[in-house]
PDB file of N, CA, C and O in Angstrom:
ATOM      1  N   MET A 609      10.255  -5.693   8.326  1.00 84.00           N
ATOM      2  CA  MET A 609       8.913  -6.164   8.593  1.00 84.00           C
ATOM      3  C   MET A 609       7.925  -5.156   7.996  1.00 84.00           C
ATOM      4  O   MET A 609       8.070  -3.957   8.211  1.00 84.00           O
ATOM      5  N   PRO A 610       6.928  -5.626   7.265  1.00 88.00           N
ATOM      6  CA  PRO A 610       5.967  -4.712   6.641  1.00 88.00           C
ATOM      7  C   PRO A 610       5.028  -4.074   7.668  1.00 88.00           C
ATOM      8  O   PRO A 610       4.805  -4.600   8.746  1.00 88.00           O
ATOM      9  N   SER A 611       4.480  -2.934   7.290  1.00 89.00           N
ATOM     10  CA  SER A 611       3.501  -2.265   8.146  1.00 89.00           C
ATOM     11  C   SER A 611       2.156  -2.245   7.427  1.00 89.00           C
ATOM     12  O   SER A 611       2.095  -2.178   6.203  1.00 89.00           O
ATOM     13  N   TYR A 612       1.104  -2.317   8.195  1.00 91.00           N
ATOM     14  CA  TYR A 612      -0.256  -2.361   7.669  1.00 91.00           C
ATOM     15  C   TYR A 612      -1.081  -1.278   8.352  1.00 91.00           C
ATOM     16  O   TYR A 612      -0.931  -1.029   9.547  1.00 91.00           O
ATOM     17  N   ASP A 613      -1.956  -0.651   7.597  1.00 93.00           N
ATOM     18  CA  ASP A 613      -2.841   0.377   8.137  1.00 93.00           C
ATOM     19  C   ASP A 613      -4.181  -0.249   8.494  1.00 93.00           C
ATOM     20  O   ASP A 613      -4.713  -1.072   7.743  1.00 93.00           O
ATOM     21  N   TYR A 614      -4.708   0.149   9.639  1.00 95.00           N
ATOM     22  CA  TYR A 614      -6.001  -0.337  10.124  1.00 95.00           C
ATOM     23  C   TYR A 614      -6.869   0.849  10.498  1.00 95.00           C
ATOM     24  O   TYR A 614      -6.371   1.923  10.804  1.00 95.00           O
ATOM     25  N   ARG A 615      -8.183   0.627  10.501  1.00 96.00           N
ATOM     26  CA  ARG A 615      -9.128   1.626  10.992  1.00 96.00           C
ATOM     27  C   ARG A 615     -10.062   0.940  11.981  1.00 96.00           C
ATOM     28  O   ARG A 615     -10.574  -0.144  11.728  1.00 96.00           O
ATOM     29  N   CYS A 616     -10.306   1.626  13.090  1.00 97.00           N
ATOM     30  CA  CYS A 616     -11.215   1.120  14.107  1.00 97.00           C
ATOM     31  C   CYS A 616     -12.643   1.475  13.707  1.00 97.00           C
ATOM     32  O   CYS A 616     -12.941   2.642  13.432  1.00 97.00           O
ATOM     33  N   ARG A 617     -13.503   0.495  13.673  1.00 96.00           N
ATOM     34  CA  ARG A 617     -14.908   0.743  13.319  1.00 96.00           C
ATOM     35  C   ARG A 617     -15.674   1.391  14.462  1.00 96.00           C
ATOM     36  O   ARG A 617     -16.685   2.038  14.235  1.00 96.00           O
ATOM     37  N   GLN A 618     -15.176   1.234  15.669  1.00 96.00           N
ATOM     38  CA  GLN A 618     -15.884   1.786  16.821  1.00 96.00           C
ATOM     39  C   GLN A 618     -15.586   3.269  17.036  1.00 96.00           C
ATOM     40  O   GLN A 618     -16.488   4.074  17.208  1.00 96.00           O
ATOM     41  N   CYS A 619     -14.302   3.649  16.989  1.00 97.00           N
ATOM     42  CA  CYS A 619     -13.965   5.050  17.283  1.00 97.00           C
ATOM     43  C   CYS A 619     -13.446   5.814  16.059  1.00 97.00           C
ATOM     44  O   CYS A 619     -13.271   7.024  16.116  1.00 97.00           O
ATOM     45  N   GLY A 620     -13.181   5.116  14.945  1.00 96.00           N
ATOM     46  CA  GLY A 620     -12.742   5.777  13.717  1.00 96.00           C
ATOM     47  C   GLY A 620     -11.246   6.053  13.635  1.00 96.00           C
ATOM     48  O   GLY A 620     -10.778   6.638  12.658  1.00 96.00           O
ATOM     49  N   ALA A 621     -10.477   5.641  14.643  1.00 96.00           N
ATOM     50  CA  ALA A 621      -9.035   5.875  14.630  1.00 96.00           C
ATOM     51  C   ALA A 621      -8.375   5.079  13.501  1.00 96.00           C
ATOM     52  O   ALA A 621      -8.757   3.952  13.218  1.00 96.00           O
ATOM     53  N   THR A 622      -7.392   5.686  12.846  1.00 95.00           N
ATOM     54  CA  THR A 622      -6.586   5.013  11.851  1.00 95.00           C
ATOM     55  C   THR A 622      -5.194   4.862  12.427  1.00 95.00           C
ATOM     56  O   THR A 622      -4.641   5.819  12.973  1.00 95.00           O
ATOM     57  N   PHE A 623      -4.630   3.653  12.335  1.00 95.00           N
ATOM     58  CA  PHE A 623      -3.329   3.404  12.948  1.00 95.00           C
ATOM     59  C   PHE A 623      -2.555   2.389  12.117  1.00 95.00           C
ATOM     60  O   PHE A 623      -3.099   1.731  11.250  1.00 95.00           O
ATOM     61  N   GLU A 624      -1.262   2.325  12.393  1.00 94.00           N
ATOM     62  CA  GLU A 624      -0.357   1.458  11.650  1.00 94.00           C
ATOM     63  C   GLU A 624       0.202   0.394  12.580  1.00 94.00           C
ATOM     64  O   GLU A 624       0.530   0.666  13.728  1.00 94.00           O
ATOM     65  N   VAL A 625       0.305  -0.835  12.052  1.00 93.00           N
ATOM     66  CA  VAL A 625       0.856  -1.941  12.823  1.00 93.00           C
ATOM     67  C   VAL A 625       1.940  -2.602  11.987  1.00 93.00           C
ATOM     68  O   VAL A 625       1.726  -2.902  10.811  1.00 93.00           O
ATOM     69  N   ARG A 626       3.119  -2.820  12.597  1.00 92.00           N
ATOM     70  CA  ARG A 626       4.198  -3.547  11.932  1.00 92.00           C
ATOM     71  C   ARG A 626       4.117  -4.991  12.402  1.00 92.00           C
ATOM     72  O   ARG A 626       4.146  -5.258  13.595  1.00 92.00           O
ATOM     73  N   ARG A 627       3.999  -5.913  11.426  1.00 89.00           N
ATOM     74  CA  ARG A 627       3.926  -7.332  11.766  1.00 89.00           C
ATOM     75  C   ARG A 627       4.407  -8.165  10.605  1.00 89.00           C
ATOM     76  O   ARG A 627       4.488  -7.684   9.486  1.00 89.00           O
ATOM     77  N   SER A 628       4.694  -9.407  10.878  1.00 89.00           N
ATOM     78  CA  SER A 628       5.195 -10.296   9.836  1.00 89.00           C
ATOM     79  C   SER A 628       4.096 -10.591   8.819  1.00 89.00           C
ATOM     80  O   SER A 628       2.900 -10.456   9.102  1.00 89.00           O
ATOM     81  N   ILE A 629       4.508 -11.006   7.645  1.00 85.00           N
ATOM     82  CA  ILE A 629       3.554 -11.358   6.598  1.00 85.00           C
ATOM     83  C   ILE A 629       2.685 -12.527   7.044  1.00 85.00           C
ATOM     84  O   ILE A 629       1.502 -12.591   6.727  1.00 85.00           O
ATOM     85  N   ALA A 630       3.230 -13.437   7.815  1.00 87.00           N
ATOM     86  CA  ALA A 630       2.468 -14.584   8.312  1.00 87.00           C
ATOM     87  C   ALA A 630       1.326 -14.153   9.224  1.00 87.00           C
ATOM     88  O   ALA A 630       0.319 -14.847   9.342  1.00 87.00           O
ATOM     89  N   ALA A 631       1.442 -13.003   9.867  1.00 85.00           N
ATOM     90  CA  ALA A 631       0.416 -12.514  10.793  1.00 85.00           C
ATOM     91  C   ALA A 631      -0.511 -11.502  10.145  1.00 85.00           C
ATOM     92  O   ALA A 631      -1.262 -10.815  10.832  1.00 85.00           O
ATOM     93  N   THR A 632      -0.504 -11.422   8.830  1.00 77.00           N
ATOM     94  CA  THR A 632      -1.308 -10.430   8.106  1.00 77.00           C
ATOM     95  C   THR A 632      -2.795 -10.536   8.401  1.00 77.00           C
ATOM     96  O   THR A 632      -3.477  -9.531   8.528  1.00 77.00           O
ATOM     97  N   ASP A 633      -3.312 -11.746   8.519  1.00 81.00           N
ATOM     98  CA  ASP A 633      -4.753 -11.930   8.671  1.00 81.00           C
ATOM     99  C   ASP A 633      -5.245 -11.864  10.112  1.00 81.00           C
ATOM    100  O   ASP A 633      -6.431 -12.019  10.352  1.00 81.00           O
ATOM    101  N   THR A 634      -4.372 -11.629  11.064  1.00 83.00           N
ATOM    102  CA  THR A 634      -4.817 -11.530  12.449  1.00 83.00           C
ATOM    103  C   THR A 634      -5.357 -10.126  12.719  1.00 83.00           C
ATOM    104  O   THR A 634      -4.954  -9.162  12.072  1.00 83.00           O
ATOM    105  N   THR A 635      -6.266 -10.025  13.665  1.00 86.00           N
ATOM    106  CA  THR A 635      -6.849  -8.716  13.985  1.00 86.00           C
ATOM    107  C   THR A 635      -5.869  -7.902  14.818  1.00 86.00           C
ATOM    108  O   THR A 635      -4.963  -8.434  15.453  1.00 86.00           O
ATOM    109  N   ALA A 636      -6.068  -6.606  14.819  1.00 92.00           N
ATOM    110  CA  ALA A 636      -5.223  -5.697  15.585  1.00 92.00           C
ATOM    111  C   ALA A 636      -6.121  -4.781  16.407  1.00 92.00           C
ATOM    112  O   ALA A 636      -7.103  -4.256  15.892  1.00 92.00           O
ATOM    113  N   ALA A 637      -5.774  -4.594  17.659  1.00 94.00           N
ATOM    114  CA  ALA A 637      -6.536  -3.687  18.514  1.00 94.00           C
ATOM    115  C   ALA A 637      -6.119  -2.252  18.220  1.00 94.00           C
ATOM    116  O   ALA A 637      -4.962  -1.969  17.951  1.00 94.00           O
ATOM    117  N   CYS A 638      -7.078  -1.330  18.243  1.00 95.00           N
ATOM    118  CA  CYS A 638      -6.765   0.079  18.035  1.00 95.00           C
ATOM    119  C   CYS A 638      -6.070   0.627  19.283  1.00 95.00           C
ATOM    120  O   CYS A 638      -6.063  -0.031  20.327  1.00 95.00           O
ATOM    121  N   PRO A 639      -5.487   1.808  19.204  1.00 94.00           N
ATOM    122  CA  PRO A 639      -4.790   2.383  20.369  1.00 94.00           C
ATOM    123  C   PRO A 639      -5.680   2.521  21.610  1.00 94.00           C
ATOM    124  O   PRO A 639      -5.176   2.544  22.725  1.00 94.00           O
ATOM    125  N   ASP A 640      -7.010   2.602  21.424  1.00 95.00           N
ATOM    126  CA  ASP A 640      -7.920   2.700  22.561  1.00 95.00           C
ATOM    127  C   ASP A 640      -8.391   1.339  23.057  1.00 95.00           C
ATOM    128  O   ASP A 640      -9.231   1.245  23.945  1.00 95.00           O
ATOM    129  N   GLY A 641      -7.870   0.238  22.442  1.00 95.00           N
ATOM    130  CA  GLY A 641      -8.197  -1.111  22.900  1.00 95.00           C
ATOM    131  C   GLY A 641      -9.388  -1.762  22.221  1.00 95.00           C
ATOM    132  O   GLY A 641      -9.742  -2.885  22.561  1.00 95.00           O
ATOM    133  N   HIS A 642     -10.028  -1.103  21.274  1.00 96.00           N
ATOM    134  CA  HIS A 642     -11.163  -1.703  20.561  1.00 96.00           C
ATOM    135  C   HIS A 642     -10.662  -2.776  19.603  1.00 96.00           C
ATOM    136  O   HIS A 642      -9.624  -2.615  18.970  1.00 96.00           O
ATOM    137  N   MET A 643     -11.408  -3.870  19.477  1.00 95.00           N
ATOM    138  CA  MET A 643     -10.990  -4.968  18.615  1.00 95.00           C
ATOM    139  C   MET A 643     -11.721  -5.003  17.277  1.00 95.00           C
ATOM    140  O   MET A 643     -11.386  -5.802  16.413  1.00 95.00           O
ATOM    141  N   ASP A 644     -12.719  -4.150  17.084  1.00 96.00           N
ATOM    142  CA  ASP A 644     -13.470  -4.133  15.822  1.00 96.00           C
ATOM    143  C   ASP A 644     -12.730  -3.260  14.810  1.00 96.00           C
ATOM    144  O   ASP A 644     -13.081  -2.112  14.575  1.00 96.00           O
ATOM    145  N   THR A 645     -11.668  -3.822  14.219  1.00 96.00           N
ATOM    146  CA  THR A 645     -10.838  -3.073  13.279  1.00 96.00           C
ATOM    147  C   THR A 645     -10.845  -3.752  11.919  1.00 96.00           C
ATOM    148  O   THR A 645     -11.154  -4.933  11.801  1.00 96.00           O
ATOM    149  N   VAL A 646     -10.496  -2.980  10.917  1.00 94.00           N
ATOM    150  CA  VAL A 646     -10.420  -3.497   9.561  1.00 94.00           C
ATOM    151  C   VAL A 646      -9.107  -3.038   8.938  1.00 94.00           C
ATOM    152  O   VAL A 646      -8.673  -1.903   9.147  1.00 94.00           O
ATOM    153  N   LYS A 647      -8.460  -3.962   8.215  1.00 92.00           N
ATOM    154  CA  LYS A 647      -7.207  -3.616   7.545  1.00 92.00           C
ATOM    155  C   LYS A 647      -7.540  -2.832   6.289  1.00 92.00           C
ATOM    156  O   LYS A 647      -8.425  -3.200   5.516  1.00 92.00           O
ATOM    157  N   LEU A 648      -6.847  -1.714   6.085  1.00 92.00           N
ATOM    158  CA  LEU A 648      -7.093  -0.850   4.936  1.00 92.00           C
ATOM    159  C   LEU A 648      -6.261  -1.300   3.743  1.00 92.00           C
ATOM    160  O   LEU A 648      -5.160  -1.835   3.909  1.00 92.00           O
ATOM    161  N   LEU A 649      -6.766  -1.055   2.581  1.00 86.00           N
ATOM    162  CA  LEU A 649      -6.042  -1.350   1.357  1.00 86.00           C
ATOM    163  C   LEU A 649      -4.909  -0.351   1.228  1.00 86.00           C
ATOM    164  O   LEU A 649      -5.113   0.858   1.301  1.00 86.00           O
ATOM    165  N   SER A 650      -3.712  -0.845   1.048  1.00 72.00           N
ATOM    166  CA  SER A 650      -2.541   0.023   0.960  1.00 72.00           C
ATOM    167  C   SER A 650      -2.088   0.156  -0.477  1.00 72.00           C
ATOM    168  O   SER A 650      -2.239  -0.753  -1.281  1.00 72.00           O
ATOM    169  N   THR A 651      -1.497   1.290  -0.772  1.00 69.00           N
ATOM    170  CA  THR A 651      -0.843   1.461  -2.057  1.00 69.00           C
ATOM    171  C   THR A 651       0.644   1.347  -1.821  1.00 69.00           C
ATOM    172  O   THR A 651       1.166   1.828  -0.820  1.00 69.00           O
ATOM    173  N   VAL A 652       1.305   0.699  -2.733  1.00 65.00           N
ATOM    174  CA  VAL A 652       2.735   0.484  -2.593  1.00 65.00           C
ATOM    175  C   VAL A 652       3.464   1.366  -3.584  1.00 65.00           C
ATOM    176  O   VAL A 652       3.127   1.411  -4.762  1.00 65.00           O
ATOM    177  N   SER A 653       4.450   2.040  -3.107  1.00 61.00           N
ATOM    178  CA  SER A 653       5.272   2.866  -3.972  1.00 61.00           C
ATOM    179  C   SER A 653       6.666   2.266  -4.015  1.00 61.00           C
ATOM    180  O   SER A 653       7.332   2.160  -2.992  1.00 61.00           O
ATOM    181  N   LEU A 654       7.077   1.841  -5.176  1.00 63.00           N
ATOM    182  CA  LEU A 654       8.402   1.272  -5.332  1.00 63.00           C
ATOM    183  C   LEU A 654       9.358   2.363  -5.762  1.00 63.00           C
ATOM    184  O   LEU A 654       8.978   3.294  -6.451  1.00 63.00           O
ATOM    185  N   GLY A 655      10.579   2.224  -5.369  1.00 66.00           N
ATOM    186  CA  GLY A 655      11.583   3.222  -5.708  1.00 66.00           C
ATOM    187  C   GLY A 655      11.746   3.374  -7.209  1.00 66.00           C
ATOM    188  O   GLY A 655      11.406   2.518  -7.999  1.00 66.00           O
ATOM    189  N   GLY A 656      12.248   4.460  -7.598  1.00 63.00           N
ATOM    190  CA  GLY A 656      12.458   4.741  -9.012  1.00 63.00           C
ATOM    191  C   GLY A 656      12.563   6.229  -9.210  1.00 63.00           C
ATOM    192  O   GLY A 656      12.386   7.014  -8.291  1.00 63.00           O
ATOM    193  N   ARG A 657      12.857   6.598 -10.413  1.00 65.00           N
ATOM    194  CA  ARG A 657      12.998   8.013 -10.716  1.00 65.00           C
ATOM    195  C   ARG A 657      11.833   8.455 -11.574  1.00 65.00           C
ATOM    196  O   ARG A 657      11.433   7.786 -12.502  1.00 65.00           O
ATOM    197  N   SER A 658      11.325   9.588 -11.255  1.00 60.00           N
ATOM    198  CA  SER A 658      10.224  10.159 -12.016  1.00 60.00           C
ATOM    199  C   SER A 658      10.786  10.975 -13.161  1.00 60.00           C
ATOM    200  O   SER A 658      11.772  11.678 -13.030  1.00 60.00           O
ATOM    201  N   ALA A 659      10.118  10.883 -14.305  1.00 58.00           N
ATOM    202  CA  ALA A 659      10.558  11.638 -15.469  1.00 58.00           C
ATOM    203  C   ALA A 659       9.526  12.707 -15.804  1.00 58.00           C
ATOM    204  O   ALA A 659       9.150  12.890 -16.943  1.00 58.00           O
ATOM    205  N   VAL A 660       9.037  13.404 -14.790  1.00 62.00           N
ATOM    206  CA  VAL A 660       8.035  14.438 -14.997  1.00 62.00           C
ATOM    207  C   VAL A 660       8.639  15.540 -15.860  1.00 62.00           C
ATOM    208  O   VAL A 660       9.695  16.073 -15.567  1.00 62.00           O
ATOM    209  N   GLY A 661       7.978  15.835 -16.951  1.00 58.00           N
ATOM    210  CA  GLY A 661       8.435  16.890 -17.836  1.00 58.00           C
ATOM    211  C   GLY A 661       9.488  16.455 -18.835  1.00 58.00           C
ATOM    212  O   GLY A 661       9.839  17.194 -19.728  1.00 58.00           O
ATOM    213  N   ALA A 662       9.993  15.249 -18.695  1.00 57.00           N
ATOM    214  CA  ALA A 662      11.007  14.775 -19.632  1.00 57.00           C
ATOM    215  C   ALA A 662      10.343  13.973 -20.733  1.00 57.00           C
ATOM    216  O   ALA A 662       9.387  13.247 -20.503  1.00 57.00           O
ATOM    217  N   ALA A 663      10.834  14.094 -21.931  1.00 60.00           N
ATOM    218  CA  ALA A 663      10.293  13.350 -23.062  1.00 60.00           C
ATOM    219  C   ALA A 663      10.806  11.923 -23.038  1.00 60.00           C
ATOM    220  O   ALA A 663      11.935  11.657 -22.640  1.00 60.00           O
ATOM    221  N   ALA A 664       9.966  10.996 -23.466  1.00 59.00           N
ATOM    222  CA  ALA A 664      10.380   9.605 -23.566  1.00 59.00           C
ATOM    223  C   ALA A 664      11.353   9.467 -24.730  1.00 59.00           C
ATOM    224  O   ALA A 664      11.242  10.175 -25.725  1.00 59.00           O
ATOM    225  N   PRO A 665      12.305   8.563 -24.627  1.00 60.00           N
ATOM    226  CA  PRO A 665      13.255   8.398 -25.724  1.00 60.00           C
ATOM    227  C   PRO A 665      12.546   7.889 -26.976  1.00 60.00           C
ATOM    228  O   PRO A 665      11.656   7.060 -26.908  1.00 60.00           O
ATOM    229  N   ALA A 666      12.943   8.393 -28.119  1.00 59.00           N
ATOM    230  CA  ALA A 666      12.346   7.997 -29.391  1.00 59.00           C
ATOM    231  C   ALA A 666      12.891   6.643 -29.811  1.00 59.00           C
ATOM    232  O   ALA A 666      14.045   6.317 -29.553  1.00 59.00           O
ATOM    233  N   PRO A 667      12.042   5.816 -30.440  1.00 57.00           N
ATOM    234  CA  PRO A 667      12.532   4.524 -30.910  1.00 57.00           C
ATOM    235  C   PRO A 667      13.604   4.746 -31.988  1.00 57.00           C
ATOM    236  O   PRO A 667      13.523   5.671 -32.789  1.00 57.00           O
ATOM    237  N   SER A 668      14.596   3.862 -32.015  1.00 60.00           N
ATOM    238  CA  SER A 668      15.699   4.060 -32.941  1.00 60.00           C
ATOM    239  C   SER A 668      15.442   3.429 -34.300  1.00 60.00           C
ATOM    240  O   SER A 668      15.913   3.937 -35.308  1.00 60.00           O
ATOM    241  N   ALA A 669      14.716   2.342 -34.378  1.00 58.00           N
ATOM    242  CA  ALA A 669      14.438   1.700 -35.667  1.00 58.00           C
ATOM    243  C   ALA A 669      13.436   0.584 -35.467  1.00 58.00           C
ATOM    244  O   ALA A 669      13.215   0.124 -34.368  1.00 58.00           O
ATOM    245  N   GLY A 670      12.846   0.143 -36.579  1.00 56.00           N
ATOM    246  CA  GLY A 670      11.934  -0.993 -36.541  1.00 56.00           C
ATOM    247  C   GLY A 670      10.502  -0.569 -36.340  1.00 56.00           C
ATOM    248  O   GLY A 670      10.201   0.434 -35.719  1.00 56.00           O
ATOM    249  N   GLY A 671       9.584  -1.314 -36.913  1.00 56.00           N
ATOM    250  CA  GLY A 671       8.157  -1.011 -36.791  1.00 56.00           C
ATOM    251  C   GLY A 671       7.791   0.220 -37.567  1.00 56.00           C
ATOM    252  O   GLY A 671       8.638   0.978 -38.022  1.00 56.00           O
ATOM    253  N   CYS A 672       6.506   0.409 -37.790  1.00 60.00           N
ATOM    254  CA  CYS A 672       6.058   1.554 -38.593  1.00 60.00           C
ATOM    255  C   CYS A 672       6.377   2.886 -37.929  1.00 60.00           C
ATOM    256  O   CYS A 672       6.682   3.854 -38.597  1.00 60.00           O
ATOM    257  N   CYS A 673       6.316   2.943 -36.634  1.00 59.00           N
ATOM    258  CA  CYS A 673       6.605   4.211 -35.953  1.00 59.00           C
ATOM    259  C   CYS A 673       8.083   4.544 -35.956  1.00 59.00           C
ATOM    260  O   CYS A 673       8.477   5.694 -35.832  1.00 59.00           O
ATOM    261  N   GLY A 674       8.929   3.524 -36.110  1.00 56.00           N
ATOM    262  CA  GLY A 674      10.361   3.758 -36.122  1.00 56.00           C
ATOM    263  C   GLY A 674      10.917   3.970 -37.516  1.00 56.00           C
ATOM    264  O   GLY A 674      12.104   4.192 -37.671  1.00 56.00           O
ATOM    265  N   GLY A 675      10.070   3.864 -38.536  1.00 57.00           N
ATOM    266  CA  GLY A 675      10.522   4.115 -39.896  1.00 57.00           C
ATOM    267  C   GLY A 675      11.103   2.904 -40.598  1.00 57.00           C
ATOM    268  O   GLY A 675      11.675   3.033 -41.668  1.00 57.00           O
ATOM    269  N   GLY A 676      10.944   1.720 -40.031  1.00 58.00           N
ATOM    270  CA  GLY A 676      11.550   0.543 -40.642  1.00 58.00           C
ATOM    271  C   GLY A 676      10.715  -0.143 -41.706  1.00 58.00           C
ATOM    272  O   GLY A 676      11.255  -0.711 -42.638  1.00 58.00           O
ATOM    273  N   CYS A 677       9.358  -0.091 -41.594  1.00 61.00           N
ATOM    274  CA  CYS A 677       8.554  -0.884 -42.535  1.00 61.00           C
ATOM    275  C   CYS A 677       7.644  -0.039 -43.411  1.00 61.00           C
ATOM    276  O   CYS A 677       7.075  -0.555 -44.357  1.00 61.00           O
ATOM    277  N   CYS A 678       7.436   1.184 -43.106  1.00 61.00           N
ATOM    278  CA  CYS A 678       6.533   2.023 -43.903  1.00 61.00           C
ATOM    279  C   CYS A 678       7.307   2.659 -45.052  1.00 61.00           C
ATOM    280  O   CYS A 678       8.460   3.025 -44.917  1.00 61.00           O
ATOM    281  N   GLY A 679       6.670   2.797 -46.144  1.00 56.00           N
ATOM    282  CA  GLY A 679       7.457   3.376 -47.237  1.00 56.00           C
ATOM    283  C   GLY A 679       6.715   4.264 -48.110  1.00 56.00           C
ATOM    284  O   GLY A 679       5.823   4.680 -48.504  1.00 56.00           O
TER     285      GLY A 679
END
C-alpha cells in the first residue's frame, strides 16, 4: 500500500499516511486531529544502480559520433 505525505495547515505538522490508491483524494486528519491538511507532492525513487564517477560506455559503431558515417 502506498504512503502519502501530508502537512497540517493549522499546526504545521508533517505526517505520513498509508492508504490505498483509491483513497488518494480523501482528506487525512493530522496527529493532533486537525482536518485542514494538504497532500504534499512526493518524489519517487525507483531502484537502480548509480554510476557516480563511472564513465558511460562508448558507442561501438554507427552515426557520426561512432565513426560510421563521417569520413
